PDB file of C-alpha atoms in Angstrom:
ATOM      1  CA  MET A 565     -16.154 -12.338  28.949  1.00 49.00           C
ATOM      2  CA  ASN A 566     -13.005 -10.204  28.959  1.00 53.00           C
ATOM      3  CA  MET A 567     -13.562  -6.933  27.047  1.00 55.00           C
ATOM      4  CA  TYR A 568     -10.072  -7.211  25.539  1.00 56.00           C
ATOM      5  CA  GLN A 569     -10.668 -10.635  23.973  1.00 55.00           C
ATOM      6  CA  PRO A 570     -12.775 -10.806  20.798  1.00 56.00           C
ATOM      7  CA  SER A 571     -15.858 -12.963  20.915  1.00 59.00           C
ATOM      8  CA  ASN A 572     -15.892 -16.390  19.296  1.00 63.00           C
ATOM      9  CA  GLN A 573     -18.479 -15.177  16.772  1.00 63.00           C
ATOM     10  CA  PHE A 574     -16.189 -12.325  15.738  1.00 61.00           C
ATOM     11  CA  GLN A 575     -13.292 -14.715  15.258  1.00 62.00           C
ATOM     12  CA  GLN A 576     -15.444 -17.044  13.114  1.00 62.00           C
ATOM     13  CA  SER A 577     -16.638 -14.096  11.030  1.00 65.00           C
ATOM     14  CA  GLN A 578     -13.048 -12.940  10.463  1.00 64.00           C
ATOM     15  CA  PHE A 579     -12.012 -16.502   9.488  1.00 62.00           C
ATOM     16  CA  GLN A 580     -14.879 -16.712   6.954  1.00 61.00           C
ATOM     17  CA  GLN A 581     -13.982 -13.284   5.526  1.00 62.00           C
ATOM     18  CA  ASN A 582     -10.333 -14.349   5.119  1.00 61.00           C
ATOM     19  CA  GLN A 583     -11.376 -17.532   3.349  1.00 58.00           C
ATOM     20  CA  PHE A 584     -13.632 -15.580   1.002  1.00 58.00           C
ATOM     21  CA  GLN A 585     -10.880 -13.049   0.209  1.00 59.00           C
ATOM     22  CA  GLN A 586      -8.391 -15.801  -0.520  1.00 61.00           C
ATOM     23  CA  ALA A 587     -10.823 -17.463  -2.894  1.00 65.00           C
ATOM     24  CA  GLN A 588     -11.148 -14.168  -4.873  1.00 73.00           C
ATOM     25  CA  VAL A 589      -7.578 -14.132  -6.241  1.00 75.00           C
ATOM     26  CA  MET A 590      -7.446 -13.214  -9.949  1.00 73.00           C
ATOM     27  CA  PRO A 591      -5.079 -15.256 -12.150  1.00 79.00           C
ATOM     28  CA  GLU A 592      -4.165 -12.057 -14.089  1.00 77.00           C
ATOM     29  CA  PRO A 593      -5.053  -8.360 -13.842  1.00 70.00           C
ATOM     30  CA  PRO A 594      -8.072  -7.102 -15.756  1.00 74.00           C
ATOM     31  CA  LYS A 595      -7.550  -5.368 -19.102  1.00 78.00           C
ATOM     32  CA  VAL A 596      -9.635  -2.373 -17.961  1.00 81.00           C
ATOM     33  CA  ILE A 597      -9.967  -1.013 -14.433  1.00 82.00           C
ATOM     34  CA  SER A 598     -13.016   0.614 -12.933  1.00 87.00           C
ATOM     35  CA  THR A 599     -13.264   4.287 -12.119  1.00 89.00           C
ATOM     36  CA  LYS A 600     -13.225   3.401  -8.412  1.00 90.00           C
ATOM     37  CA  ASP A 601     -10.024   1.352  -8.828  1.00 87.00           C
ATOM     38  CA  SER A 602      -8.464   4.164 -10.831  1.00 86.00           C
ATOM     39  CA  LEU A 603      -9.247   6.707  -8.091  1.00 90.00           C
ATOM     40  CA  TYR A 604      -7.820   4.357  -5.443  1.00 91.00           C
ATOM     41  CA  LEU A 605      -4.616   3.960  -7.466  1.00 90.00           C
ATOM     42  CA  GLN A 606      -4.358   7.751  -7.760  1.00 91.00           C
ATOM     43  CA  ASP A 607      -4.794   8.057  -3.981  1.00 94.00           C
ATOM     44  CA  ALA A 608      -2.168   5.371  -3.328  1.00 94.00           C
ATOM     45  CA  MET A 609       0.312   7.089  -5.638  1.00 94.00           C
ATOM     46  CA  THR A 610      -0.351  10.418  -3.867  1.00 96.00           C
ATOM     47  CA  TRP A 611       0.235   8.780  -0.468  1.00 96.00           C
ATOM     48  CA  GLU A 612       3.497   7.240  -1.648  1.00 96.00           C
ATOM     49  CA  LEU A 613       4.746  10.444  -3.249  1.00 96.00           C
ATOM     50  CA  THR A 614       3.842  12.526  -0.164  1.00 96.00           C
ATOM     51  CA  SER A 615       5.506  10.017   2.154  1.00 96.00           C
ATOM     52  CA  MET A 616       8.638   9.966  -0.024  1.00 96.00           C
ATOM     53  CA  LYS A 617       8.889  13.770  -0.043  1.00 96.00           C
ATOM     54  CA  LYS A 618       8.409  13.984   3.718  1.00 97.00           C
ATOM     55  CA  CYS A 619      11.060  11.359   4.370  1.00 96.00           C
ATOM     56  CA  PHE A 620      13.607  13.107   2.175  1.00 95.00           C
ATOM     57  CA  HIS A 621      12.720  16.517   3.677  1.00 96.00           C
ATOM     58  CA  PHE A 622      13.180  15.326   7.258  1.00 96.00           C
ATOM     59  CA  SER A 623      16.301  13.389   6.307  1.00 96.00           C
ATOM     60  CA  ARG A 624      17.921  16.663   5.185  1.00 96.00           C
ATOM     61  CA  GLU A 625      16.995  18.238   8.524  1.00 96.00           C
ATOM     62  CA  ALA A 626      18.117  15.294  10.690  1.00 96.00           C
ATOM     63  CA  VAL A 627      21.320  15.714  12.676  1.00 95.00           C
ATOM     64  CA  ASP A 628      21.689  12.111  13.891  1.00 96.00           C
ATOM     65  CA  PRO A 629      23.305  10.029  11.096  1.00 95.00           C
ATOM     66  CA  GLU A 630      21.265   6.912  12.051  1.00 97.00           C
ATOM     67  CA  ILE A 631      17.996   8.778  11.822  1.00 96.00           C
ATOM     68  CA  LYS A 632      19.085  10.384   8.565  1.00 97.00           C
ATOM     69  CA  ALA A 633      19.973   6.965   7.114  1.00 96.00           C
ATOM     70  CA  ALA A 634      16.670   5.436   8.308  1.00 96.00           C
ATOM     71  CA  LEU A 635      14.643   8.270   6.733  1.00 96.00           C
ATOM     72  CA  ASP A 636      16.594   7.885   3.481  1.00 96.00           C
ATOM     73  CA  ARG A 637      15.847   4.154   3.408  1.00 97.00           C
ATOM     74  CA  VAL A 638      12.160   4.688   4.064  1.00 96.00           C
ATOM     75  CA  GLY A 639      12.078   7.439   1.410  1.00 96.00           C
ATOM     76  CA  GLN A 640      13.666   5.056  -1.087  1.00 97.00           C
ATOM     77  CA  LEU A 641      11.069   2.403  -0.219  1.00 97.00           C
ATOM     78  CA  HIS A 642       8.221   4.866  -0.874  1.00 95.00           C
ATOM     79  CA  MET A 643       9.856   5.923  -4.138  1.00 96.00           C
ATOM     80  CA  HIS A 644      10.098   2.245  -5.159  1.00 96.00           C
ATOM     81  CA  HIS A 645       6.378   1.743  -4.368  1.00 94.00           C
ATOM     82  CA  TYR A 646       5.426   4.896  -6.291  1.00 95.00           C
ATOM     83  CA  LEU A 647       7.417   3.838  -9.367  1.00 94.00           C
ATOM     84  CA  ARG A 648       5.950   0.343  -9.201  1.00 92.00           C
ATOM     85  CA  LEU A 649       2.414   1.781  -9.173  1.00 90.00           C
ATOM     86  CA  LEU A 650       3.299   4.184 -11.949  1.00 90.00           C
ATOM     87  CA  ASN A 651       4.585   1.267 -14.016  1.00 87.00           C
ATOM     88  CA  HIS A 652       1.254  -0.536 -13.603  1.00 80.00           C
ATOM     89  CA  VAL A 653      -0.911   2.401 -14.649  1.00 81.00           C
ATOM     90  CA  ASN A 654       1.332   3.638 -17.507  1.00 79.00           C
ATOM     91  CA  PRO A 655      -0.662   3.155 -20.733  1.00 72.00           C
ATOM     92  CA  ALA A 656       2.579   3.022 -22.759  1.00 75.00           C
ATOM     93  CA  ASN A 657       3.723  -0.070 -20.852  1.00 68.00           C
ATOM     94  CA  THR A 658       2.531  -2.948 -23.037  1.00 56.00           C
ATOM     95  CA  ALA A 659       3.927  -5.555 -20.628  1.00 54.00           C
ATOM     96  CA  ASN A 660       1.029  -4.867 -18.273  1.00 47.00           C
ATOM     97  CA  ARG A 661      -1.613  -5.744 -20.840  1.00 46.00           C
TER      98      ARG A 661
END
C-alpha cells in the first residue's frame, strides 16, 4: 500500500462521518446556546477581529498596489464575518430568536 494513499477503511470511516454530520442539520438555531458554544463563538469573533486588524495594518504598509488591494479585500471579508457573528450573538437582535 502506498503511504500517500489513505486506506479503504479510512475512506469508509470518513464517508460514514460525513453522512452522520449531514443528518444532524438543525431546522432552526436553538433559543439558548451552551457555554461551550458561547466560548467557541467568542474565539471565532476574536480570530476574525484579529485577522481584520492584521490585514488592514499590513495593507497600510504595503507598497505594491495589488497587494494593498488584496489585503483590503481580505480585511473587508473578515470584518463582514465578524459583524455577521456579532449580529447572531447580539441579545438585542430579536430577529435571531
